[in-house]
Short mmCIF file of C-alpha atoms in Angstrom, two decimals:
data_model
loop_
_atom_site.label_atom_id
_atom_site.label_comp_id
_atom_site.label_asym_id
_atom_site.label_seq_id
_atom_site.Cartn_x
_atom_site.Cartn_y
_atom_site.Cartn_z
CA MET W 27 2.01 14.24 3.83
CA ARG W 28 -0.47 13.44 1.06
CA ALA W 29 -3.98 14.88 1.20
CA HIS W 30 -5.61 11.46 0.87
CA LEU W 31 -3.44 10.20 3.73
CA LEU W 32 -4.84 12.95 5.93
CA THR W 33 -8.33 11.88 4.89
CA ARG W 34 -7.56 8.31 5.92
CA LEU W 35 -6.25 9.45 9.29
CA ALA W 36 -9.39 11.50 9.87
CA PHE W 37 -11.45 8.44 9.00
CA ALA W 38 -9.43 6.38 11.48
CA ALA W 39 -10.05 8.90 14.26
CA ALA W 40 -13.78 8.85 13.55
CA ALA W 41 -13.83 5.07 13.38
CA CYS W 42 -12.33 4.83 16.84
CA THR W 43 -15.39 6.47 18.32
CA LEU W 44 -17.59 3.86 16.65
CA VAL W 45 -15.67 0.72 17.61
CA VAL W 46 -16.14 -0.27 21.24
CA ALA W 47 -13.01 -2.43 21.18
CA CYS W 48 -10.83 0.40 19.93
CA GLY W 49 -9.57 1.21 23.40
CA SER W 50 -7.30 4.07 24.42
CA SER W 51 -3.90 2.62 23.55
CA ALA W 52 -3.84 3.67 19.87
CA PRO W 53 -1.52 6.64 19.21
CA ALA W 54 -3.35 9.94 18.89
CA ASP W 55 -1.26 11.31 16.02
CA VAL W 56 0.93 10.36 13.11
CA SER W 57 4.20 12.25 13.29
CA THR W 58 7.91 11.74 12.71
CA PRO W 59 10.27 12.31 15.63
CA THR W 60 13.83 12.97 14.47
CA ALA W 61 17.22 11.99 15.84
CA GLY W 62 19.74 13.05 13.19
CA ALA W 63 22.23 10.97 11.24
CA GLY W 64 24.65 11.01 14.16
CA ALA W 65 22.38 8.57 15.97
CA ILE W 66 23.46 5.81 13.58
CA PRO W 67 26.58 4.01 14.83
CA SER W 68 29.70 4.08 12.69
CA THR W 69 30.79 0.94 10.88
CA ALA W 70 34.29 -0.37 11.36
CA SER W 71 36.00 -1.71 8.27
CA PRO W 72 34.91 -5.28 7.50
CA ALA W 73 38.38 -6.57 8.39
CA GLN W 74 38.04 -5.02 11.85
CA SER W 75 34.43 -5.97 12.49
CA SER W 76 34.68 -9.59 11.33
CA ALA W 77 37.36 -11.98 10.14
CA GLN W 78 34.75 -13.98 8.28
CA ARG W 79 33.61 -13.47 4.71
CA LEU W 80 29.96 -13.62 3.73
CA LEU W 81 29.90 -16.60 1.37
CA ASP W 82 26.24 -17.57 0.99
CA TRP W 83 22.97 -15.70 0.49
CA PRO W 84 20.50 -18.61 0.72
CA GLU W 85 17.16 -16.79 0.66
CA PHE W 86 15.36 -13.47 0.31
CA GLY W 87 16.48 -11.19 3.13
CA LEU W 88 19.52 -13.44 3.84
CA ASP W 89 17.91 -15.18 6.84
CA PRO W 90 14.47 -16.43 7.96
CA GLN W 91 14.00 -13.18 9.90
CA ARG W 92 14.39 -11.21 6.62
CA SER W 93 16.96 -8.89 8.23
CA ASN W 94 18.71 -8.03 4.91
CA VAL W 95 21.88 -7.32 6.92
CA SER W 96 25.29 -8.92 7.45
CA GLU W 97 28.38 -7.43 9.11
CA GLU W 98 30.64 -10.05 7.56
CA GLU W 99 32.99 -8.72 4.91
CA THR W 100 31.87 -9.05 1.30
CA GLY W 101 35.06 -8.26 -0.61
CA ILE W 102 33.48 -4.96 -1.70
CA THR W 103 34.41 -1.68 -0.02
CA SER W 104 34.09 2.02 -0.71
CA ALA W 105 37.68 1.87 -2.00
CA ASN W 106 37.09 -0.72 -4.73
CA ILE W 107 33.44 -0.31 -5.62
CA ALA W 108 34.19 2.00 -8.54
CA GLN W 109 36.40 -0.70 -10.09
CA LEU W 110 33.94 -3.61 -9.99
CA ARG W 111 33.78 -5.74 -13.12
CA HIS W 112 30.32 -5.50 -14.67
CA VAL W 113 28.63 -8.11 -16.85
CA GLN W 114 25.04 -8.62 -18.00
CA VAL W 115 23.36 -11.98 -18.32
CA THR W 116 20.48 -12.30 -20.77
CA LEU W 117 17.76 -14.45 -19.21
CA PRO W 118 14.80 -16.33 -20.75
CA GLY W 119 12.39 -14.35 -18.59
CA THR W 120 12.02 -11.50 -16.11
CA VAL W 121 13.23 -11.96 -12.52
CA ASP W 122 10.97 -9.63 -10.53
CA SER W 123 12.32 -10.90 -7.22
CA SER W 124 15.67 -11.50 -5.52
CA PRO W 125 18.49 -13.94 -6.41
CA ILE W 126 20.14 -16.36 -4.02
CA TYR W 127 23.83 -17.37 -3.97
CA LEU W 128 25.95 -20.32 -2.82
CA HIS W 129 29.75 -20.31 -2.72
CA GLY W 130 31.75 -23.23 -4.07
CA VAL W 131 29.01 -25.76 -4.84
CA SER W 132 29.10 -28.63 -7.30
CA VAL W 133 27.11 -27.72 -10.39
CA ASP W 134 27.36 -29.13 -13.90
CA GLY W 135 30.25 -31.38 -12.91
CA ALA W 136 32.50 -28.70 -11.40
CA ILE W 137 32.75 -26.28 -8.47
CA HIS W 138 31.06 -22.93 -9.09
CA ASN W 139 30.10 -19.82 -7.17
CA THR W 140 26.47 -20.02 -8.14
CA THR W 141 23.54 -17.63 -8.18
CA VAL W 142 20.01 -18.97 -8.70
CA VAL W 143 17.01 -17.00 -9.98
CA THR W 144 13.39 -17.76 -10.89
CA THR W 145 11.60 -15.96 -13.71
CA THR W 146 8.00 -14.80 -13.63
CA TYR W 147 6.88 -17.82 -15.65
CA GLY W 148 8.72 -20.32 -13.47
CA LYS W 149 11.99 -20.98 -15.25
CA THR W 150 14.73 -21.41 -12.65
CA LEU W 151 18.34 -20.89 -13.68
CA ALA W 152 21.72 -21.54 -12.06
CA ILE W 153 24.41 -19.10 -13.19
CA ASP W 154 28.14 -19.00 -12.51
CA ALA W 155 28.56 -15.60 -10.84
CA ASP W 156 32.21 -15.35 -11.91
CA SER W 157 31.90 -16.25 -15.60
CA ALA W 158 28.22 -15.26 -16.04
CA LYS W 159 27.64 -18.62 -17.74
CA ILE W 160 24.19 -20.20 -17.40
CA LEU W 161 24.89 -23.65 -15.93
CA TRP W 162 21.38 -25.13 -16.16
CA THR W 163 17.77 -24.12 -16.72
CA PHE W 164 14.73 -25.83 -15.23
CA THR W 165 11.52 -25.33 -17.21
CA PRO W 166 8.41 -26.46 -15.32
CA PRO W 167 6.06 -28.84 -17.16
CA GLY W 168 3.18 -26.90 -18.67
CA TYR W 169 5.28 -23.75 -19.16
CA SER W 170 3.89 -23.02 -22.62
CA GLY W 171 0.36 -22.91 -21.21
CA TRP W 172 0.93 -19.77 -19.12
CA ALA W 173 4.03 -18.12 -20.65
CA GLY W 174 3.15 -14.60 -21.73
CA THR W 175 -0.11 -14.51 -19.75
CA ALA W 176 -1.04 -12.78 -16.49
CA GLN W 177 -0.49 -16.05 -14.57
CA ILE W 178 2.91 -15.45 -12.97
CA THR W 179 5.04 -16.04 -9.91
CA VAL W 180 7.36 -13.51 -8.25
CA SER W 181 8.63 -15.70 -5.40
CA SER W 182 12.34 -15.73 -4.67
CA PRO W 183 13.93 -19.21 -4.57
CA LEU W 184 15.41 -20.83 -1.46
CA ALA W 185 18.50 -22.96 -0.87
CA ASP W 186 18.25 -26.10 1.24
CA PRO W 187 20.63 -26.10 4.23
CA ASP W 188 22.35 -29.17 2.75
CA ARG W 189 23.41 -27.02 -0.25
CA GLN W 190 22.35 -29.81 -2.62
CA PHE W 191 18.84 -28.61 -3.46
CA VAL W 192 17.02 -25.39 -4.20
CA TYR W 193 13.29 -24.78 -3.94
CA ALA W 194 11.44 -22.74 -6.54
CA THR W 195 7.88 -21.86 -7.55
CA SER W 196 5.95 -21.98 -10.80
CA PRO W 197 2.73 -20.20 -11.83
CA ASN W 198 0.69 -23.42 -11.68
CA GLY W 199 0.92 -23.33 -7.86
CA LEU W 200 3.72 -25.89 -7.44
CA ILE W 201 6.80 -25.78 -5.22
CA HIS W 202 9.66 -27.65 -6.92
CA LYS W 203 12.67 -29.28 -5.27
CA LEU W 204 15.57 -29.04 -7.73
CA SER W 205 19.00 -30.62 -7.67
CA LEU W 206 21.62 -27.89 -7.48
CA ALA W 207 23.98 -30.16 -9.41
CA ASP W 208 21.99 -30.24 -12.64
CA GLY W 209 18.56 -28.65 -12.17
CA SER W 210 16.70 -31.95 -12.30
CA GLU W 211 13.48 -32.19 -10.32
CA ASP W 212 13.35 -34.37 -7.22
CA ARG W 213 10.11 -36.37 -7.43
CA ALA W 214 10.65 -38.44 -4.30
CA GLY W 215 7.83 -38.49 -1.79
CA ALA W 216 5.20 -35.87 -2.56
CA TRP W 217 7.45 -33.53 -4.56
CA PRO W 218 6.56 -31.30 -6.40
CA VAL W 219 3.98 -29.91 -3.99
CA SER W 220 0.79 -28.08 -4.91
CA VAL W 221 -0.14 -25.34 -2.42
CA THR W 222 -3.35 -24.10 -4.05
CA ARG W 223 -6.55 -25.61 -5.42
CA ASP W 224 -6.84 -22.85 -8.04
CA ALA W 225 -3.60 -21.48 -9.45
CA THR W 226 -5.51 -19.23 -11.85
CA HIS W 227 -6.72 -17.16 -8.87
CA GLU W 228 -4.08 -17.79 -6.19
CA LYS W 229 -0.55 -16.55 -6.95
CA LEU W 230 2.79 -17.55 -5.43
CA GLY W 231 4.17 -14.07 -4.82
CA ALA W 232 6.02 -14.09 -1.50
CA ALA W 233 9.56 -15.40 -1.14
CA LEU W 234 9.96 -18.94 0.17
CA ASN W 235 11.21 -19.27 3.74
CA ILE W 236 12.45 -22.08 5.97
CA ASP W 237 12.00 -23.10 9.59
CA GLY W 238 13.91 -26.19 10.67
CA PRO W 239 12.46 -29.16 8.75
CA ASP W 240 9.82 -27.08 6.98
CA ILE W 241 9.51 -24.92 3.90
CA VAL W 242 7.18 -21.98 4.57
CA THR W 243 5.18 -20.55 1.68
CA SER W 244 2.06 -18.45 1.18
CA THR W 245 -0.43 -17.33 -1.45
CA SER W 246 -1.89 -14.07 -2.74
CA GLY W 247 -4.06 -12.94 -5.66
CA TYR W 248 -3.23 -11.66 -9.13
CA PHE W 249 -3.18 -8.08 -10.34
CA GLY W 250 -6.73 -6.72 -10.20
CA ASP W 251 -7.73 -8.74 -7.11
CA ILE W 252 -9.99 -11.05 -9.07
CA PRO W 253 -11.93 -13.34 -6.69
CA PRO W 254 -12.13 -15.95 -5.41
CA TYR W 255 -8.87 -16.48 -3.56
CA GLN W 256 -7.70 -16.69 0.04
CA GLY W 257 -4.29 -15.86 1.43
CA HIS W 258 -2.94 -18.86 3.26
CA VAL W 259 0.31 -20.14 4.80
CA VAL W 260 1.54 -23.66 4.12
CA LEU W 261 4.25 -25.71 5.84
CA ILE W 262 5.92 -28.38 3.72
CA ASP W 263 8.21 -31.05 5.11
CA ARG W 264 11.28 -30.52 2.95
CA ALA W 265 12.38 -34.14 3.13
CA SER W 266 9.11 -35.76 2.03
CA GLY W 267 7.12 -32.93 0.44
CA ARG W 268 4.22 -33.69 2.76
CA LEU W 269 1.93 -30.81 3.76
CA ARG W 270 2.36 -30.44 7.50
CA ALA W 271 -0.02 -27.56 8.21
CA VAL W 272 -2.18 -24.89 6.55
CA PHE W 273 -3.54 -21.64 7.96
CA ASN W 274 -6.20 -19.82 5.95
CA THR W 275 -6.54 -16.11 6.72
CA LEU W 276 -10.16 -16.33 5.56
CA CYS W 277 -12.32 -19.27 6.65
CA ALA W 278 -9.62 -19.78 9.28
CA ASN W 279 -11.74 -22.47 10.96
CA ARG W 280 -10.87 -24.73 8.01
CA ARG W 281 -7.35 -26.07 8.23
CA GLY W 282 -6.66 -27.64 4.82
CA LEU W 283 -6.16 -26.25 1.33
CA LEU W 284 -9.44 -24.69 0.23
CA VAL W 285 -11.16 -24.68 -3.11
CA PRO W 286 -11.35 -20.86 -3.19
CA SER W 287 -14.98 -20.79 -4.31
CA SER W 288 -15.97 -22.92 -1.30
CA CYS W 289 -15.20 -20.07 1.14
CA GLN W 290 -17.75 -17.26 1.24
CA ALA W 291 -14.97 -14.69 1.87
CA SER W 292 -12.31 -13.72 -0.68
CA ASP W 293 -8.95 -11.89 -0.83
CA SER W 294 -6.79 -11.27 2.29
CA ALA W 295 -3.69 -11.89 0.20
CA ILE W 296 -0.26 -12.49 1.72
CA LEU W 297 1.20 -10.28 -1.00
CA SER W 298 4.45 -8.91 0.44
CA ARG W 299 7.71 -9.96 -1.18
CA GLY W 300 9.04 -11.00 2.24
CA GLY W 301 6.00 -13.15 3.05
CA PRO W 302 6.10 -15.17 6.29
CA VAL W 303 8.77 -13.96 8.74
CA VAL W 304 10.28 -16.43 11.22
CA GLU W 305 10.76 -14.92 14.66
CA PRO W 306 14.15 -15.28 16.38
CA ALA W 307 14.63 -17.73 19.22
CA GLU W 308 13.79 -17.03 22.79
CA PRO W 309 16.42 -17.86 25.47
CA GLY W 310 16.67 -21.60 25.94
CA ASP W 311 14.81 -22.44 22.73
CA THR W 312 16.60 -25.21 20.83
CA ARG W 313 14.34 -25.66 17.81
CA SER W 314 16.49 -26.31 14.73
CA ALA W 315 16.41 -23.73 11.93
CA ARG W 316 18.51 -21.74 9.51
CA ILE W 317 20.97 -18.99 10.28
CA PRO W 318 21.45 -16.87 12.27
CA GLU W 319 19.86 -18.63 15.25
CA PRO W 320 17.22 -21.19 16.15
CA ALA W 321 13.63 -20.19 15.52
CA SER W 322 11.15 -19.30 18.22
CA GLY W 323 8.49 -21.66 16.91
CA ARG W 324 6.48 -18.64 15.68
CA ILE W 325 6.04 -16.75 12.45
CA LEU W 326 4.51 -13.41 11.54
CA ILE W 327 2.45 -12.63 8.46
CA ASP W 328 0.32 -9.70 7.42
CA THR W 329 -2.58 -9.63 5.00
CA GLY W 330 -4.10 -7.39 2.37
CA ASN W 331 -7.65 -6.34 1.66
CA GLY W 332 -10.34 -8.71 2.88
CA PRO W 333 -13.13 -9.02 5.43
CA TRP W 334 -12.37 -9.16 9.16
CA ASN W 335 -14.34 -10.50 12.09
CA GLY W 336 -11.58 -11.46 14.53
CA SER W 337 -12.47 -15.15 14.51
CA THR W 338 -12.49 -16.68 11.04
CA ASN W 339 -11.60 -13.76 8.75
CA PHE W 340 -8.43 -11.69 9.10
CA GLY W 341 -8.18 -9.22 6.24
CA ASP W 342 -5.77 -6.27 6.75
CA SER W 343 -4.22 -7.83 9.85
CA VAL W 344 -0.93 -8.92 11.37
CA ILE W 345 -1.06 -12.52 12.54
CA GLU W 346 1.31 -14.53 14.70
CA LEU W 347 1.19 -18.29 14.16
CA ALA W 348 2.78 -21.04 16.24
CA PHE W 349 4.65 -24.06 14.87
CA PRO W 350 4.18 -26.86 14.11
CA GLY W 351 0.42 -26.65 13.60
CA LEU W 352 0.19 -23.00 12.48
CA SER W 353 -2.21 -22.29 15.31
CA LEU W 354 -3.31 -18.67 15.75
CA ARG W 355 -1.53 -17.12 18.72
CA GLN W 356 -2.25 -13.39 18.47
CA SER W 357 -3.19 -10.71 15.95
CA PHE W 358 -3.36 -6.98 15.27
CA THR W 359 -5.96 -5.20 13.14
CA PRO W 360 -6.07 -1.39 12.72
CA ILE W 361 -9.17 0.52 13.71
CA ASP W 362 -9.80 1.59 10.10
CA GLN W 363 -9.66 -1.96 8.71
CA GLU W 364 -12.94 -1.65 6.86
CA HIS W 365 -11.78 1.55 5.18
CA LEU W 366 -8.48 -0.09 4.19
CA ASN W 367 -10.47 -2.96 2.70
CA THR W 368 -12.89 -0.85 0.69
CA SER W 369 -10.25 1.66 -0.50
CA ASP W 370 -7.73 -0.97 -1.70
CA THR W 371 -5.04 0.24 0.68
CA ASP W 372 -3.66 -3.14 1.72
CA LEU W 373 -2.10 -3.22 5.17
CA GLY W 374 0.05 -6.18 4.14
CA SER W 375 1.79 -4.89 1.00
CA SER W 376 5.06 -5.16 2.97
CA ALA W 377 5.89 -7.89 5.47
CA PRO W 378 6.36 -7.20 9.20
CA ALA W 379 9.95 -6.24 10.06
CA LEU W 380 11.40 -7.50 13.34
CA LEU W 381 13.13 -4.58 15.04
CA GLY W 382 14.20 -6.25 18.27
CA GLY W 383 13.51 -4.68 21.64
CA ASN W 384 10.05 -6.31 21.61
CA ARG W 385 9.06 -4.23 18.59
CA VAL W 386 7.85 -5.04 15.08
CA VAL W 387 7.03 -2.52 12.36
CA LEU W 388 4.83 -2.81 9.29
CA ALA W 389 3.69 -0.45 6.57
CA GLY W 390 1.37 -0.83 3.62
CA LYS W 391 -0.40 1.10 0.91
CA ASP W 392 -1.95 3.64 3.29
CA GLY W 393 1.42 5.37 3.79
CA ILE W 394 1.61 4.71 7.55
CA MET W 395 4.27 2.81 9.45
CA ARG W 396 2.87 1.11 12.53
CA VAL W 397 5.13 0.04 15.39
CA LEU W 398 3.70 -2.83 17.47
CA GLU W 399 4.69 -4.54 20.69
CA LEU W 400 5.72 -8.03 19.61
CA SER W 401 4.65 -9.71 22.86
CA ARG W 402 1.17 -8.08 22.61
CA LEU W 403 0.48 -7.11 19.01
CA ASN W 404 -2.79 -5.35 19.83
CA GLY W 405 -1.31 -3.73 22.93
CA ARG W 406 -3.62 -5.55 25.31
CA SER W 407 -4.17 -9.31 25.25
CA VAL W 408 -2.53 -12.06 23.24
CA SER W 409 -5.72 -14.11 23.00
CA SER W 410 -8.18 -11.28 22.23
CA HIS W 411 -8.43 -11.23 18.45
CA ARG W 412 -11.55 -9.04 18.29
CA LEU W 413 -9.81 -5.92 19.62
CA LEU W 414 -8.89 -3.28 17.06
CA GLY W 415 -5.92 -0.91 17.18
CA GLY W 416 -3.19 -0.91 19.81
CA GLU W 417 -0.14 0.46 17.98
CA VAL W 418 2.76 1.79 20.02
CA GLN W 419 3.54 4.38 17.34
CA GLN W 420 2.38 5.57 13.93
CA LEU W 421 4.49 7.60 11.54
CA PRO W 422 4.29 8.40 7.82
CA LEU W 423 6.39 6.62 5.25
CA PRO W 424 9.31 8.69 3.92
CA GLY W 425 8.17 10.72 0.92
CA GLY W 426 4.53 9.77 1.53
CA GLY W 427 4.70 6.66 -0.64
CA GLU W 428 3.34 3.14 -0.44
CA LEU W 429 5.53 0.30 0.79
CA PHE W 430 5.94 -2.91 -1.19
CA THR W 431 9.50 -3.63 -0.08
CA ALA W 432 11.22 -5.16 2.95
CA PRO W 433 13.16 -2.90 5.35
CA ALA W 434 16.67 -3.84 6.46
CA VAL W 435 17.27 -3.98 10.21
CA TRP W 436 20.82 -3.57 11.54
CA HIS W 437 21.85 -4.40 15.10
CA ARG W 438 25.15 -2.94 16.35
CA GLY W 439 25.56 -3.39 20.09
CA ARG W 440 22.54 -1.74 21.68
CA HIS W 441 21.83 0.30 18.57
CA ILE W 442 19.03 -0.71 16.19
CA THR W 443 18.81 0.98 12.78
CA MET W 444 16.17 0.39 10.12
CA PHE W 445 16.58 1.31 6.44
CA VAL W 446 13.48 1.72 4.25
CA GLY W 447 13.07 2.26 0.52
CA ASP W 448 9.73 3.15 -1.06
CA GLU W 449 8.43 4.64 -4.30
CA ASN W 450 9.51 8.17 -3.34
CA ALA W 451 12.41 8.02 -0.90
CA THR W 452 15.09 6.14 1.01
CA ALA W 453 15.40 6.70 4.75
CA ALA W 454 17.08 5.50 7.93
CA TYR W 455 15.46 5.29 11.36
CA VAL W 456 16.82 4.45 14.81
CA LEU W 457 14.89 2.69 17.57
CA ARG W 458 14.96 4.47 20.91
CA ARG W 459 12.88 3.52 23.93
CA GLY W 460 10.60 1.45 21.75
CA ARG W 461 9.92 4.18 19.15
CA LEU W 462 11.35 4.96 15.73
CA TYR W 463 13.17 8.24 15.05
CA LEU W 464 14.11 9.49 11.58
CA ALA W 465 17.89 9.75 11.20
CA TRP W 466 18.14 10.69 7.52
CA GLN W 467 16.10 10.73 4.32
CA ASN W 468 16.63 11.52 0.65
CA GLY W 469 14.39 11.67 -2.39
CA THR W 470 15.67 8.58 -4.20
CA PRO W 471 13.18 5.69 -4.60
CA GLY W 472 14.29 2.26 -3.52
CA THR W 473 13.36 -1.39 -3.32
CA SER W 474 14.38 -3.63 -0.39
CA PRO W 475 17.64 -2.21 1.01
CA VAL W 476 20.58 -4.52 1.71
CA MET W 477 23.36 -3.73 4.17
CA ALA W 478 26.45 -5.90 3.83
CA GLY W 479 30.11 -5.42 4.67
CA GLY W 480 29.50 -1.97 6.12
CA LEU W 481 27.73 -0.49 3.06
CA LEU W 482 24.06 0.03 2.24
CA TYR W 483 22.81 -0.91 -1.25
CA VAL W 484 19.48 0.36 -2.61
CA TYR W 485 18.15 -0.35 -6.12
CA ASP W 486 16.27 2.52 -7.80
CA PRO W 487 13.36 0.88 -9.67
CA SER W 488 12.44 4.10 -11.49
CA ALA W 489 15.74 5.30 -12.99
CA GLY W 490 17.65 2.05 -12.56
CA GLY W 491 20.99 1.40 -10.91
CA ILE W 492 22.05 0.73 -7.33
CA TYR W 493 22.94 3.56 -4.97
CA VAL W 494 25.59 2.68 -2.41
CA TYR W 495 25.67 4.51 0.92
CA ARG W 496 27.52 4.56 4.18
CA PRO W 497 24.81 3.77 6.74
CA GLY W 498 25.09 7.14 8.48
CA SER W 499 24.64 9.36 5.43
CA PRO W 500 21.94 10.04 2.80
CA ARG W 501 24.61 10.91 0.22
CA PRO W 502 25.70 7.96 -1.92
CA VAL W 503 29.36 7.07 -2.25
CA ALA W 504 28.78 5.30 -5.58
CA LYS W 505 26.17 4.25 -8.08
CA LEU W 506 26.22 0.97 -9.99
CA ALA W 507 24.74 1.04 -13.48
CA GLY W 508 21.45 -0.58 -14.40
CA ALA W 509 18.03 -0.24 -15.98
CA SER W 510 14.63 0.28 -14.38
CA GLY W 511 12.60 -2.47 -12.80
CA HIS W 512 9.83 -3.12 -10.31
CA TRP W 513 10.33 -4.68 -6.86
CA ASN W 514 13.55 -6.53 -7.76
CA SER W 515 16.21 -6.27 -5.05
CA PRO W 516 19.96 -6.93 -4.96
CA ILE W 517 22.14 -9.28 -2.98
CA VAL W 518 25.73 -8.49 -1.94
CA VAL W 519 27.87 -11.51 -1.15
CA ASP W 520 31.30 -13.10 -1.73
CA GLY W 521 32.68 -10.28 -3.89
CA HIS W 522 29.51 -9.86 -5.97
CA VAL W 523 26.56 -7.49 -6.26
CA ILE W 524 23.77 -9.22 -8.18
CA GLU W 525 20.64 -7.40 -9.35
CA PRO W 526 17.80 -8.59 -11.60
CA GLU W 527 15.82 -6.05 -13.62
CA GLY W 528 12.43 -5.78 -15.29
CA ASN W 529 8.75 -5.67 -14.37
CA ALA W 530 6.62 -8.81 -14.01
CA ASN W 531 3.58 -6.88 -15.20
CA ASP W 532 5.17 -6.41 -18.65
CA HIS W 533 4.78 -10.18 -19.20
CA LYS W 534 8.07 -10.47 -21.09
CA LEU W 535 9.84 -13.73 -21.87
CA SER W 536 13.31 -12.19 -21.53
CA GLY W 537 15.19 -10.21 -18.92
CA ILE W 538 18.55 -9.03 -17.60
CA LEU W 539 20.66 -9.96 -14.60
CA GLU W 540 23.38 -7.47 -13.64
CA ILE W 541 26.50 -8.91 -11.94
CA PHE W 542 29.22 -6.68 -10.45
CA SER W 543 32.32 -8.48 -9.22
CA ALA W 544 35.40 -7.48 -7.22
CA SER W 545 37.65 -9.85 -9.15
#
């Protein structure tokens, strides 16, 4: 455990004595209980576990819950992974995010297995995953005005459920609705949609998400945290492009898009790559949404550095919002929020991960994973937003790093396994009796892990390449070639492993997409 992490924990313990609302439910220590790799269930072969093939990967994390897991077969196994065909696609920009993929869609006048990516300066490209041919490129109007500058976007695109449109972001704060057939922009209704009043201070960094009729997006700040900006969540009606609701994490009493300078508070970015996370449905809930099941009518977000008062300002907090109005339902804020704010150790550098079993976990730049009770995030009362603390469990990140990536959560029967990659390590945890136990860990850095077809894929942003594991072991069964990157993450679908490379902060106008194919 890092020395400065110990200092932060000491500060947190001292802070608890000063905050009346701290209560007694916060864990007393930060430790890592262990279970051993044998606690992870074995995976049957894809043919045994599912007769279906995973054909589409429509958004970051695969589904609105950002699970990053599918048990459907992918066409890639430990037996054929060493023989995958490897091609590189040269791109007109860096893709510091995740691709999406649609099987057998009509593009450029023919049927293609198509992957779609968005570069840091807003060019969106459709690429035939079999031939590696670029089918079309959308260049947002005004591109030359920000290309090569610090004004970027790192949002992953999103496929519409009708498989005829994709949604993508550009650095000028617009969400674009693009025809999958030819990349042309749909300008019906209110499209394209602006989700910020100041795109030079508010960045589109989190992946787009979907909940029934709505696109869900959010804002953060640029490198250096230059004020003014406010993290906010926006719902967009995907048919009309109309803004349906806005929730501002600062000046939360104001419900529309803010001119950032008009709010006295700044920051509180929604900076995680996963962004807003749609909760799964409750029994009997019939609200329409994407796979794998109807939504609950709630989403979770977490925020970075910013002021907190429990009423209008929610820096360094986890927030649950209710559809369709994005009304505040409940929240969690750690007891050392002020220290997190002043020390630039954003709580929300990684999005909340839904574990199941009434548990959610989050981790940020302070090196601590916090397990919360989903039905009572602060451990006490849903409606009491001024209470601090209330975690069920705290444990250090593997390798003592910071977390900017999204964990993968695998459900097999009653077993729940979480895979985490950070700047120093990759690790697997199991959930038992509402607490996380370390099953295995190695010293290989990783971005957002993906588990598909019985194998775990983790991109190493430092040395490059993708390590492939069986879920129950820290020893890789294969490594796919590649160069270094940043927080790019792979997808594994329909006989393909697709991985973008490069770092958005290098401000390059070119990049590489790696495609590995089983045929």
